[in-house]
Amino acid sequence: MESIDWGKLPFGYYKTDFNVRSVYKDGAWGELEVSSSEYINVHIAATGLHYGQEAFEGMKAFRGKDGKVRVFRWEENAMRMRRSAEGIMMAEVQDELFFDAITSVVKLNEKYIPPYGTGASLYIRPLLFGSGAEVGVKPSKEYTFVVFCGPVGPYFKEGFKPVAIQLVSDYDRTAPQGTGNIKVGGNYAASLRPASRAKDEGYVSVLFTDAKEHKFIDEAGPANFFGIKGNTYITPKSKTILPSITNMSLEQIVRDLGMEVERRPVAVEELSTFDEVGACGTAAIISPIGKIFDRTQNKLYEYGTPGVAGPISTKIYHTLRGIQEGEIEDKHGWNYIIEI
Ligand code: PLP
Ligand code: COI
Protein backbone atom coordinates (compact mmCIF):
# COMPACT_ATOMS: atom_id res chain seq x y z
CA MET A 1 0.00 0.00 0.00
CA GLU A 2 1.36 3.41 -0.93
CA SER A 3 1.56 5.82 1.96
CA ILE A 4 -1.49 8.01 2.27
CA ASP A 5 -1.20 11.74 2.82
CA TRP A 6 -4.12 11.72 5.26
CA GLY A 7 -4.24 15.47 5.74
CA LYS A 8 -4.65 16.10 2.02
CA LEU A 9 -7.37 13.61 1.20
CA PRO A 10 -10.32 15.01 -0.71
CA PHE A 11 -13.84 13.66 -0.29
CA GLY A 12 -13.77 11.03 -2.99
CA TYR A 13 -13.55 7.37 -3.90
CA TYR A 14 -10.49 5.61 -2.53
CA LYS A 15 -9.81 2.00 -3.37
CA THR A 16 -9.49 -0.22 -0.32
CA ASP A 17 -8.93 -3.97 -0.06
CA PHE A 18 -12.40 -5.34 0.60
CA ASN A 19 -16.10 -4.69 0.40
CA VAL A 20 -19.02 -6.83 1.56
CA ARG A 21 -22.17 -7.93 -0.22
CA SER A 22 -25.39 -9.81 0.29
CA VAL A 23 -28.09 -10.77 -2.21
CA TYR A 24 -31.81 -10.96 -1.49
CA LYS A 25 -33.48 -13.79 -3.38
CA ASP A 26 -36.58 -15.91 -2.84
CA GLY A 27 -37.65 -13.69 0.03
CA ALA A 28 -34.45 -13.84 2.13
CA TRP A 29 -31.04 -12.22 2.41
CA GLY A 30 -28.08 -14.49 1.72
CA GLU A 31 -24.83 -14.75 3.66
CA LEU A 32 -22.65 -11.66 3.80
CA GLU A 33 -19.77 -12.20 1.39
CA VAL A 34 -16.40 -10.50 1.39
CA SER A 35 -15.13 -9.37 -1.99
CA SER A 36 -11.89 -7.80 -3.14
CA SER A 37 -13.37 -6.73 -6.47
CA GLU A 38 -14.52 -3.18 -7.05
CA TYR A 39 -17.09 -4.40 -9.56
CA ILE A 40 -20.52 -6.00 -9.45
CA ASN A 41 -21.83 -8.25 -12.16
CA VAL A 42 -25.26 -6.75 -12.83
CA HIS A 43 -28.11 -8.10 -14.97
CA ILE A 44 -28.81 -5.94 -18.01
CA ALA A 45 -32.48 -5.66 -17.01
CA ALA A 46 -31.87 -4.88 -13.30
CA THR A 47 -34.51 -2.46 -11.98
CA GLY A 48 -31.79 -0.45 -10.25
CA LEU A 49 -30.40 0.45 -13.67
CA HIS A 50 -33.67 1.09 -15.48
CA TYR A 51 -36.14 2.40 -12.96
CA GLY A 52 -33.94 3.89 -10.28
CA GLN A 53 -34.65 1.29 -7.61
CA GLU A 54 -31.58 2.34 -5.67
CA ALA A 55 -30.79 3.86 -2.29
CA PHE A 56 -27.57 4.54 -0.42
CA GLU A 57 -26.32 5.68 2.95
CA GLY A 58 -23.27 7.43 4.29
CA MET A 59 -21.71 7.35 7.70
CA LYS A 60 -18.25 7.76 9.17
CA ALA A 61 -15.87 5.92 11.47
CA PHE A 62 -13.28 7.91 13.40
CA ARG A 63 -10.06 6.92 15.10
CA GLY A 64 -9.85 8.62 18.50
CA LYS A 65 -6.85 9.86 20.43
CA ASP A 66 -7.30 6.72 22.55
CA GLY A 67 -6.86 4.60 19.40
CA LYS A 68 -10.46 3.37 19.48
CA VAL A 69 -12.55 3.31 16.34
CA ARG A 70 -15.99 4.83 16.69
CA VAL A 71 -18.81 4.75 14.22
CA PHE A 72 -21.40 7.46 14.63
CA ARG A 73 -25.12 6.64 15.04
CA TRP A 74 -25.20 3.70 12.63
CA GLU A 75 -28.67 2.62 13.81
CA GLU A 76 -30.07 5.86 12.40
CA ASN A 77 -28.52 5.15 9.01
CA ALA A 78 -29.88 1.61 9.10
CA MET A 79 -33.34 2.93 9.90
CA ARG A 80 -33.16 5.55 7.17
CA MET A 81 -32.09 2.93 4.64
CA ARG A 82 -35.15 0.90 5.58
CA ARG A 83 -37.33 3.98 5.02
CA SER A 84 -35.68 4.50 1.63
CA ALA A 85 -36.29 0.83 0.77
CA GLU A 86 -39.92 1.09 1.81
CA GLY A 87 -40.36 4.30 -0.20
CA ILE A 88 -39.33 2.72 -3.49
CA MET A 89 -40.49 -0.83 -2.73
CA MET A 90 -37.17 -2.57 -2.19
CA ALA A 91 -36.37 -5.39 0.21
CA GLU A 92 -35.39 -3.94 3.59
CA VAL A 93 -32.04 -4.56 5.24
CA GLN A 94 -32.51 -5.37 8.90
CA ASP A 95 -30.24 -3.98 11.61
CA GLU A 96 -28.34 -7.22 12.09
CA LEU A 97 -27.21 -7.50 8.47
CA PHE A 98 -26.51 -3.76 8.26
CA PHE A 99 -24.43 -3.91 11.44
CA ASP A 100 -22.50 -7.00 10.32
CA ALA A 101 -21.79 -5.37 6.98
CA ILE A 102 -20.51 -2.05 8.29
CA THR A 103 -18.44 -3.50 11.12
CA SER A 104 -16.93 -6.15 8.82
CA VAL A 105 -15.98 -3.65 6.15
CA VAL A 106 -14.30 -1.36 8.70
CA LYS A 107 -12.37 -4.23 10.30
CA LEU A 108 -11.30 -5.64 6.94
CA ASN A 109 -9.99 -2.24 5.87
CA GLU A 110 -8.48 -1.22 9.18
CA LYS A 111 -5.32 0.14 7.59
CA TYR A 112 -7.37 2.74 5.75
CA ILE A 113 -8.84 4.29 8.89
CA PRO A 114 -7.21 7.71 9.09
CA PRO A 115 -5.11 8.36 12.19
CA TYR A 116 -6.40 10.69 14.87
CA GLY A 117 -5.65 14.34 14.33
CA THR A 118 -5.48 14.30 10.54
CA GLY A 119 -8.99 15.67 10.08
CA ALA A 120 -9.79 12.68 7.87
CA SER A 121 -12.17 9.80 8.60
CA LEU A 122 -13.35 6.54 7.10
CA TYR A 123 -16.49 7.06 5.03
CA ILE A 124 -18.78 4.02 4.93
CA ARG A 125 -21.11 3.75 1.94
CA PRO A 126 -23.93 1.19 2.03
CA LEU A 127 -25.74 0.71 -1.28
CA LEU A 128 -28.99 -1.16 -2.00
CA PHE A 129 -30.51 -1.73 -5.43
CA GLY A 130 -32.90 -3.86 -7.40
CA SER A 131 -30.72 -6.41 -9.15
CA GLY A 132 -33.42 -8.67 -10.56
CA ALA A 133 -34.55 -8.49 -14.19
CA GLU A 134 -37.82 -6.76 -15.04
CA VAL A 135 -38.83 -4.85 -18.11
CA GLY A 136 -42.27 -3.75 -16.97
CA VAL A 137 -42.22 -0.98 -14.37
CA LYS A 138 -42.48 -2.97 -11.17
CA PRO A 139 -40.33 -3.71 -8.14
CA SER A 140 -37.55 -6.24 -8.52
CA LYS A 141 -37.77 -9.61 -6.80
CA GLU A 142 -34.01 -9.56 -6.20
CA TYR A 143 -31.84 -7.00 -4.40
CA THR A 144 -28.14 -6.48 -3.83
CA PHE A 145 -26.74 -4.81 -0.73
CA VAL A 146 -23.10 -3.71 -0.87
CA VAL A 147 -21.01 -1.81 1.64
CA PHE A 148 -17.68 -0.28 0.79
CA CYS A 149 -15.60 2.32 2.59
CA GLY A 150 -12.67 4.63 2.07
CA PRO A 151 -10.69 7.37 3.78
CA VAL A 152 -11.99 10.87 3.10
CA GLY A 153 -11.17 14.47 3.85
CA PRO A 154 -13.51 17.46 3.79
CA TYR A 155 -16.45 17.46 1.38
CA PHE A 156 -15.80 21.05 0.39
CA LYS A 157 -12.13 21.79 -0.12
CA GLU A 158 -12.55 24.87 2.08
CA GLY A 159 -12.93 22.49 5.08
CA PHE A 160 -14.18 24.42 8.07
CA LYS A 161 -14.10 27.77 6.26
CA PRO A 162 -17.11 29.71 5.02
CA VAL A 163 -18.27 28.79 1.53
CA ALA A 164 -20.39 30.61 -1.05
CA ILE A 165 -23.55 28.87 -2.24
CA GLN A 166 -26.20 29.66 -4.80
CA LEU A 167 -29.92 29.75 -4.08
CA VAL A 168 -31.87 28.30 -7.00
CA SER A 169 -35.55 28.37 -7.85
CA ASP A 170 -35.45 27.12 -11.43
CA TYR A 171 -34.55 23.52 -10.58
CA ASP A 172 -35.93 21.11 -7.97
CA ARG A 173 -34.20 18.00 -6.68
CA THR A 174 -37.51 16.36 -5.96
CA ALA A 175 -41.26 16.91 -6.31
CA PRO A 176 -43.39 18.26 -3.43
CA GLN A 177 -44.81 14.81 -2.78
CA GLY A 178 -41.81 12.96 -4.16
CA THR A 179 -38.78 11.18 -2.74
CA GLY A 180 -36.84 14.09 -1.19
CA ASN A 181 -37.16 12.68 2.34
CA ILE A 182 -35.48 9.39 1.45
CA LYS A 183 -31.97 8.78 0.18
CA VAL A 184 -32.54 7.49 -3.34
CA GLY A 185 -30.19 8.03 -6.25
CA GLY A 186 -32.73 9.84 -8.42
CA ASN A 187 -32.72 12.86 -6.10
CA TYR A 188 -29.00 13.23 -6.69
CA ALA A 189 -29.31 12.81 -10.45
CA ALA A 190 -31.82 15.66 -10.45
CA SER A 191 -29.39 17.84 -8.49
CA LEU A 192 -26.42 17.41 -10.85
CA ARG A 193 -27.42 20.01 -13.46
CA PRO A 194 -28.05 22.91 -11.05
CA ALA A 195 -25.03 21.91 -8.91
CA SER A 196 -22.77 21.90 -11.94
CA ARG A 197 -24.08 25.27 -13.08
CA ALA A 198 -23.51 26.68 -9.58
CA LYS A 199 -19.90 25.44 -9.67
CA ASP A 200 -19.34 26.98 -13.09
CA GLU A 201 -20.65 30.24 -11.68
CA GLY A 202 -18.27 30.12 -8.69
CA TYR A 203 -20.31 28.51 -5.91
CA VAL A 204 -19.55 25.28 -4.07
CA SER A 205 -23.13 24.11 -3.91
CA VAL A 206 -26.77 24.98 -4.41
CA LEU A 207 -29.41 25.84 -1.87
CA PHE A 208 -32.73 24.55 -3.16
CA THR A 209 -36.03 26.26 -2.47
CA ASP A 210 -39.22 24.30 -1.83
CA ALA A 211 -40.49 22.52 -4.93
CA LYS A 212 -44.05 23.80 -4.67
CA GLU A 213 -43.80 27.57 -4.24
CA HIS A 214 -40.06 28.27 -4.31
CA LYS A 215 -40.52 30.57 -1.34
CA PHE A 216 -38.93 28.51 1.42
CA ILE A 217 -35.44 27.20 2.04
CA ASP A 218 -35.10 23.50 1.37
CA GLU A 219 -32.04 21.25 1.04
CA ALA A 220 -28.47 22.64 0.92
CA GLY A 221 -27.15 20.42 -1.86
CA PRO A 222 -26.04 17.18 -0.19
CA ALA A 223 -26.67 18.60 3.29
CA ASN A 224 -29.30 20.24 5.51
CA PHE A 225 -29.41 23.98 6.11
CA PHE A 226 -29.36 25.71 9.48
CA GLY A 227 -29.33 29.30 10.65
CA ILE A 228 -28.45 30.85 13.98
CA LYS A 229 -30.36 33.82 15.29
CA GLY A 230 -29.35 34.95 18.77
CA ASN A 231 -29.74 31.94 21.02
CA THR A 232 -31.82 29.94 18.52
CA TYR A 233 -30.85 27.23 16.05
CA ILE A 234 -33.31 27.24 13.15
CA THR A 235 -33.58 24.54 10.51
CA PRO A 236 -36.18 24.19 7.76
CA LYS A 237 -39.08 21.80 8.12
CA SER A 238 -40.14 20.35 4.80
CA LYS A 239 -41.37 17.03 3.46
CA THR A 240 -38.72 17.13 0.75
CA ILE A 241 -35.67 17.43 3.01
CA LEU A 242 -33.68 14.34 3.92
CA PRO A 243 -33.80 13.93 7.72
CA SER A 244 -30.10 14.47 8.42
CA ILE A 245 -28.58 12.55 11.29
CA THR A 246 -25.97 15.27 11.68
CA ASN A 247 -28.69 17.91 11.91
CA MET A 248 -30.58 15.83 14.47
CA SER A 249 -27.37 15.56 16.49
CA LEU A 250 -26.67 19.30 16.25
CA GLU A 251 -30.18 20.04 17.50
CA GLN A 252 -29.40 17.99 20.59
CA ILE A 253 -25.95 19.57 20.97
CA VAL A 254 -27.34 23.11 20.87
CA ARG A 255 -30.08 22.17 23.36
CA ASP A 256 -27.37 20.79 25.63
CA LEU A 257 -25.64 24.16 25.29
CA GLY A 258 -28.81 25.88 26.46
CA MET A 259 -29.96 27.12 23.05
CA GLU A 260 -33.44 26.93 21.57
CA VAL A 261 -34.27 24.88 18.49
CA GLU A 262 -36.86 25.72 15.87
CA ARG A 263 -37.68 23.33 13.05
CA ARG A 264 -40.14 25.16 10.84
CA PRO A 265 -40.57 26.53 7.33
CA VAL A 266 -37.93 29.17 6.67
CA ALA A 267 -38.90 31.80 4.09
CA VAL A 268 -36.19 32.95 1.69
CA GLU A 269 -36.43 36.55 2.98
CA GLU A 270 -35.54 35.33 6.45
CA LEU A 271 -32.01 34.73 5.16
CA SER A 272 -31.30 38.39 5.82
CA THR A 273 -31.97 37.94 9.54
CA PHE A 274 -29.53 35.18 10.49
CA ASP A 275 -26.30 35.80 12.40
CA GLU A 276 -24.72 32.60 11.07
CA VAL A 277 -25.75 30.01 8.51
CA GLY A 278 -24.35 26.65 7.56
CA ALA A 279 -24.84 23.30 5.88
CA CYS A 280 -24.59 20.06 7.82
CA GLY A 281 -24.29 16.40 6.92
CA THR A 282 -22.04 13.39 7.31
CA ALA A 283 -19.85 14.37 4.37
CA ALA A 284 -20.03 18.12 4.90
CA ILE A 285 -19.88 17.86 8.75
CA ILE A 286 -20.59 21.56 9.31
CA SER A 287 -19.82 23.83 6.47
CA PRO A 288 -20.17 27.44 7.47
CA ILE A 289 -21.74 29.56 4.75
CA GLY A 290 -20.32 33.03 4.18
CA LYS A 291 -22.39 34.02 1.16
CA ILE A 292 -25.68 33.01 -0.39
CA PHE A 293 -26.43 34.35 -3.83
CA ASP A 294 -30.06 34.22 -4.90
CA ARG A 295 -29.69 33.59 -8.61
CA THR A 296 -33.28 34.42 -9.54
CA GLN A 297 -33.58 37.61 -7.47
CA ASN A 298 -29.95 38.63 -8.08
CA LYS A 299 -29.57 39.22 -4.36
CA LEU A 300 -26.56 38.53 -2.16
CA TYR A 301 -26.72 37.62 1.53
CA GLU A 302 -23.46 37.83 3.49
CA TYR A 303 -22.58 36.51 6.92
CA GLY A 304 -19.85 37.26 9.45
CA THR A 305 -16.23 38.11 8.80
CA PRO A 306 -14.94 36.84 5.45
CA GLY A 307 -12.95 33.64 5.87
CA VAL A 308 -13.93 33.09 9.49
CA ALA A 309 -16.65 30.75 10.78
CA GLY A 310 -19.11 32.23 13.28
CA PRO A 311 -18.74 31.49 17.02
CA ILE A 312 -21.77 29.20 17.40
CA SER A 313 -20.94 27.21 14.26
CA THR A 314 -17.38 26.84 15.56
CA LYS A 315 -18.56 25.68 18.96
CA ILE A 316 -20.98 23.08 17.62
CA TYR A 317 -18.48 21.86 15.04
CA HIS A 318 -15.87 21.19 17.72
CA THR A 319 -18.44 19.62 20.00
CA LEU A 320 -19.65 17.23 17.30
CA ARG A 321 -16.12 16.28 16.26
CA GLY A 322 -15.10 15.95 19.90
CA ILE A 323 -17.89 13.46 20.51
CA GLN A 324 -17.12 11.54 17.31
CA GLU A 325 -13.44 11.30 18.19
CA GLY A 326 -14.08 10.32 21.79
CA GLU A 327 -12.79 13.50 23.39
CA ILE A 328 -16.08 14.86 24.62
CA GLU A 329 -18.41 12.69 26.67
CA ASP A 330 -20.84 10.80 24.46
CA LYS A 331 -23.73 11.35 26.81
CA HIS A 332 -26.42 10.39 24.32
CA GLY A 333 -24.75 7.10 23.37
CA TRP A 334 -24.17 8.01 19.72
CA ASN A 335 -20.90 6.17 19.17
CA TYR A 336 -20.43 2.48 18.66
CA ILE A 337 -16.87 1.31 19.33
CA ILE A 338 -15.73 -1.24 16.81
CA GLU A 339 -13.38 -3.71 18.43
CA ILE A 340 -10.62 -4.28 15.93
N1 PLP B 1 -29.33 16.01 2.75
C1 PLP B 1 -28.92 15.30 1.71
C2 PLP B 1 -29.59 15.49 0.41
C3 PLP B 1 -27.88 14.36 1.88
O1 PLP B 1 -27.45 13.64 0.85
C4 PLP B 1 -27.28 14.21 3.13
C5 PLP B 1 -26.24 13.23 3.34
O2 PLP B 1 -26.49 12.14 3.76
C6 PLP B 1 -27.74 15.00 4.18
C7 PLP B 1 -28.76 15.89 3.96
C8 PLP B 1 -27.14 14.89 5.54
O3 PLP B 1 -27.58 13.75 6.20
P1 PLP B 1 -26.68 13.05 7.30
O4 PLP B 1 -26.38 14.08 8.31
O5 PLP B 1 -27.53 11.98 7.83
O6 PLP B 1 -25.48 12.57 6.59
C1 COI C 1 -23.34 12.15 3.12
O1 COI C 1 -23.23 13.20 3.74
O2 COI C 1 -23.08 11.06 3.61
C2 COI C 1 -23.81 12.14 1.77
O3 COI C 1 -24.33 11.15 1.37
C3 COI C 1 -23.63 13.33 0.96
C4 COI C 1 -23.19 13.08 -0.45
C5 COI C 1 -21.81 12.54 -0.59
C6 COI C 1 -24.20 12.41 -1.27
XYZ file of C-alpha atoms and ligand atoms in Angstrom:
365
model
C 0.000 0.000 0.000
C 1.361 3.407 -0.932
C 1.564 5.816 1.965
C -1.495 8.012 2.265
C -1.196 11.745 2.821
C -4.120 11.716 5.262
C -4.237 15.470 5.744
C -4.649 16.102 2.015
C -7.373 13.615 1.205
C -10.319 15.010 -0.708
C -13.839 13.657 -0.291
C -13.775 11.027 -2.993
C -13.548 7.369 -3.902
C -10.492 5.608 -2.527
C -9.813 2.003 -3.372
C -9.489 -0.225 -0.319
C -8.930 -3.967 -0.056
C -12.397 -5.336 0.604
C -16.103 -4.692 0.395
C -19.017 -6.832 1.564
C -22.173 -7.926 -0.217
C -25.392 -9.813 0.286
C -28.090 -10.768 -2.206
C -31.813 -10.962 -1.490
C -33.482 -13.787 -3.381
C -36.585 -15.915 -2.843
C -37.646 -13.692 0.033
C -34.451 -13.843 2.128
C -31.041 -12.222 2.413
C -28.081 -14.489 1.718
C -24.830 -14.753 3.661
C -22.651 -11.663 3.804
C -19.768 -12.197 1.392
C -16.402 -10.501 1.390
C -15.132 -9.365 -1.993
C -11.891 -7.799 -3.144
C -13.367 -6.733 -6.472
C -14.523 -3.182 -7.046
C -17.088 -4.404 -9.558
C -20.520 -5.995 -9.451
C -21.834 -8.253 -12.164
C -25.260 -6.755 -12.835
C -28.106 -8.104 -14.965
C -28.806 -5.937 -18.012
C -32.479 -5.656 -17.007
C -31.874 -4.878 -13.302
C -34.505 -2.455 -11.979
C -31.785 -0.451 -10.254
C -30.401 0.454 -13.669
C -33.667 1.086 -15.482
C -36.139 2.396 -12.961
C -33.936 3.893 -10.283
C -34.645 1.288 -7.613
C -31.582 2.336 -5.670
C -30.794 3.863 -2.293
C -27.573 4.545 -0.421
C -26.319 5.682 2.945
C -23.273 7.435 4.288
C -21.706 7.348 7.704
C -18.247 7.762 9.169
C -15.869 5.920 11.466
C -13.277 7.913 13.397
C -10.060 6.920 15.099
C -9.853 8.623 18.497
C -6.853 9.858 20.428
C -7.299 6.724 22.554
C -6.857 4.604 19.400
C -10.457 3.370 19.478
C -12.552 3.312 16.339
C -15.992 4.834 16.694
C -18.810 4.748 14.216
C -21.400 7.461 14.626
C -25.119 6.636 15.036
C -25.203 3.705 12.633
C -28.671 2.623 13.815
C -30.073 5.859 12.403
C -28.524 5.155 9.008
C -29.879 1.610 9.103
C -33.338 2.931 9.904
C -33.158 5.546 7.165
C -32.094 2.927 4.641
C -35.155 0.903 5.576
C -37.326 3.975 5.021
C -35.682 4.497 1.628
C -36.285 0.835 0.771
C -39.916 1.089 1.812
C -40.355 4.300 -0.203
C -39.330 2.721 -3.492
C -40.491 -0.827 -2.727
C -37.168 -2.567 -2.188
C -36.367 -5.392 0.214
C -35.395 -3.937 3.585
C -32.041 -4.561 5.238
C -32.512 -5.374 8.900
C -30.238 -3.976 11.611
C -28.344 -7.216 12.086
C -27.212 -7.496 8.472
C -26.511 -3.757 8.257
C -24.431 -3.910 11.442
C -22.497 -7.004 10.320
C -21.786 -5.375 6.982
C -20.515 -2.050 8.285
C -18.442 -3.502 11.118
C -16.932 -6.152 8.819
C -15.984 -3.650 6.152
C -14.304 -1.364 8.695
C -12.366 -4.232 10.297
C -11.303 -5.638 6.942
C -9.987 -2.244 5.868
C -8.481 -1.221 9.178
C -5.318 0.135 7.592
C -7.371 2.735 5.746
C -8.845 4.288 8.890
C -7.213 7.709 9.093
C -5.110 8.360 12.185
C -6.402 10.686 14.865
C -5.653 14.338 14.329
C -5.478 14.298 10.542
C -8.992 15.668 10.077
C -9.794 12.680 7.871
C -12.170 9.805 8.597
C -13.345 6.541 7.103
C -16.489 7.058 5.026
C -18.782 4.022 4.926
C -21.105 3.750 1.942
C -23.928 1.187 2.026
C -25.744 0.713 -1.280
C -28.991 -1.158 -2.002
C -30.509 -1.725 -5.427
C -32.904 -3.860 -7.398
C -30.717 -6.413 -9.154
C -33.424 -8.670 -10.565
C -34.548 -8.493 -14.186
C -37.824 -6.757 -15.037
C -38.830 -4.846 -18.105
C -42.272 -3.751 -16.967
C -42.221 -0.984 -14.373
C -42.480 -2.973 -11.168
C -40.327 -3.710 -8.135
C -37.554 -6.242 -8.521
C -37.769 -9.609 -6.803
C -34.011 -9.563 -6.200
C -31.836 -7.003 -4.398
C -28.144 -6.475 -3.832
C -26.736 -4.812 -0.733
C -23.099 -3.708 -0.872
C -21.009 -1.809 1.643
C -17.676 -0.277 0.788
C -15.600 2.324 2.589
C -12.674 4.634 2.072
C -10.688 7.373 3.777
C -11.991 10.870 3.105
C -11.165 14.472 3.848
C -13.513 17.462 3.794
C -16.454 17.456 1.382
C -15.804 21.050 0.394
C -12.126 21.787 -0.123
C -12.549 24.873 2.078
C -12.933 22.492 5.076
C -14.185 24.419 8.070
C -14.098 27.767 6.257
C -17.110 29.707 5.021
C -18.266 28.790 1.531
C -20.390 30.606 -1.050
C -23.549 28.873 -2.236
C -26.197 29.657 -4.799
C -29.920 29.751 -4.079
C -31.868 28.301 -6.995
C -35.547 28.367 -7.854
C -35.448 27.120 -11.431
C -34.548 23.519 -10.584
C -35.929 21.109 -7.970
C -34.198 17.997 -6.684
C -37.509 16.360 -5.959
C -41.256 16.910 -6.308
C -43.392 18.262 -3.426
C -44.805 14.805 -2.778
C -41.811 12.956 -4.159
C -38.785 11.184 -2.744
C -36.845 14.091 -1.186
C -37.162 12.681 2.337
C -35.481 9.395 1.447
C -31.969 8.775 0.181
C -32.542 7.494 -3.338
C -30.190 8.030 -6.247
C -32.735 9.842 -8.422
C -32.723 12.859 -6.102
C -29.002 13.233 -6.690
C -29.310 12.805 -10.453
C -31.819 15.659 -10.449
C -29.385 17.836 -8.495
C -26.421 17.407 -10.847
C -27.425 20.007 -13.463
C -28.047 22.913 -11.047
C -25.025 21.915 -8.913
C -22.769 21.898 -11.936
C -24.075 25.272 -13.083
C -23.515 26.685 -9.584
C -19.902 25.440 -9.669
C -19.341 26.980 -13.085
C -20.646 30.243 -11.679
C -18.275 30.116 -8.688
C -20.306 28.511 -5.911
C -19.548 25.279 -4.072
C -23.130 24.109 -3.908
C -26.768 24.976 -4.406
C -29.409 25.839 -1.875
C -32.732 24.555 -3.159
C -36.032 26.258 -2.467
C -39.218 24.299 -1.829
C -40.486 22.524 -4.931
C -44.052 23.796 -4.673
C -43.798 27.569 -4.244
C -40.063 28.267 -4.312
C -40.521 30.571 -1.340
C -38.926 28.512 1.415
C -35.441 27.196 2.045
C -35.099 23.495 1.367
C -32.036 21.250 1.035
C -28.468 22.639 0.920
C -27.150 20.415 -1.864
C -26.043 17.179 -0.193
C -26.674 18.604 3.286
C -29.299 20.238 5.512
C -29.408 23.976 6.105
C -29.364 25.705 9.477
C -29.327 29.302 10.647
C -28.452 30.847 13.979
C -30.357 33.820 15.289
C -29.352 34.954 18.772
C -29.743 31.938 21.018
C -31.817 29.941 18.522
C -30.853 27.232 16.051
C -33.306 27.239 13.148
C -33.578 24.541 10.511
C -36.184 24.192 7.756
C -39.078 21.799 8.117
C -40.143 20.347 4.805
C -41.367 17.035 3.455
C -38.716 17.128 0.754
C -35.669 17.434 3.007
C -33.679 14.335 3.921
C -33.800 13.930 7.723
C -30.103 14.473 8.422
C -28.585 12.547 11.285
C -25.975 15.271 11.678
C -28.695 17.913 11.910
C -30.582 15.833 14.465
C -27.365 15.558 16.494
C -26.670 19.296 16.249
C -30.178 20.044 17.496
C -29.395 17.988 20.587
C -25.948 19.569 20.971
C -27.342 23.109 20.872
C -30.078 22.168 23.362
C -27.366 20.788 25.631
C -25.637 24.160 25.289
C -28.811 25.885 26.463
C -29.958 27.120 23.054
C -33.437 26.934 21.574
C -34.270 24.882 18.491
C -36.861 25.720 15.867
C -37.678 23.330 13.055
C -40.145 25.156 10.839
C -40.570 26.527 7.333
C -37.925 29.174 6.673
C -38.901 31.804 4.090
C -36.191 32.945 1.686
C -36.432 36.555 2.982
C -35.541 35.328 6.450
C -32.012 34.728 5.159
C -31.296 38.391 5.821
C -31.972 37.944 9.542
C -29.526 35.180 10.490
C -26.298 35.803 12.402
C -24.719 32.605 11.071
C -25.746 30.014 8.513
C -24.345 26.652 7.562
C -24.841 23.297 5.883
C -24.591 20.062 7.820
C -24.293 16.405 6.916
C -22.040 13.390 7.306
C -19.848 14.368 4.374
C -20.029 18.123 4.904
C -19.883 17.864 8.752
C -20.587 21.562 9.310
C -19.816 23.830 6.472
C -20.170 27.444 7.470
C -21.745 29.562 4.746
C -20.319 33.034 4.177
C -22.387 34.021 1.158
C -25.679 33.013 -0.390
C -26.427 34.348 -3.826
C -30.056 34.216 -4.897
C -29.690 33.591 -8.608
C -33.275 34.425 -9.540
C -33.584 37.612 -7.475
C -29.953 38.629 -8.083
C -29.570 39.219 -4.360
C -26.556 38.526 -2.160
C -26.716 37.618 1.531
C -23.460 37.834 3.492
C -22.580 36.512 6.918
C -19.852 37.264 9.448
C -16.233 38.107 8.802
C -14.939 36.839 5.450
C -12.952 33.636 5.868
C -13.930 33.092 9.486
C -16.650 30.747 10.784
C -19.108 32.225 13.281
C -18.741 31.494 17.021
C -21.772 29.199 17.402
C -20.941 27.206 14.261
C -17.378 26.842 15.556
C -18.560 25.682 18.962
C -20.980 23.082 17.625
C -18.482 21.860 15.038
C -15.872 21.192 17.720
C -18.441 19.615 20.004
C -19.650 17.232 17.302
C -16.122 16.278 16.265
C -15.097 15.949 19.897
C -17.887 13.459 20.511
C -17.122 11.545 17.314
C -13.437 11.304 18.189
C -14.079 10.321 21.793
C -12.788 13.503 23.393
C -16.085 14.858 24.618
C -18.408 12.690 26.671
C -20.838 10.799 24.459
C -23.734 11.355 26.814
C -26.423 10.386 24.321
C -24.752 7.101 23.373
C -24.168 8.008 19.719
C -20.897 6.169 19.167
C -20.427 2.476 18.659
C -16.875 1.314 19.329
C -15.728 -1.244 16.813
C -13.375 -3.711 18.427
C -10.621 -4.285 15.925
N -29.326 16.013 2.750
C -28.924 15.296 1.715
C -29.587 15.488 0.406
C -27.881 14.358 1.879
O -27.450 13.639 0.847
C -27.283 14.208 3.134
C -26.236 13.226 3.342
O -26.487 12.137 3.764
C -27.741 14.997 4.184
C -28.759 15.894 3.959
C -27.138 14.885 5.536
O -27.580 13.751 6.199
P -26.678 13.049 7.295
O -26.378 14.082 8.306
O -27.532 11.976 7.831
O -25.482 12.568 6.595
C -23.338 12.147 3.121
O -23.228 13.205 3.742
O -23.084 11.056 3.609
C -23.807 12.137 1.766
O -24.331 11.153 1.369
C -23.635 13.329 0.962
C -23.185 13.080 -0.452
C -21.815 12.541 -0.586
C -24.200 12.407 -1.269
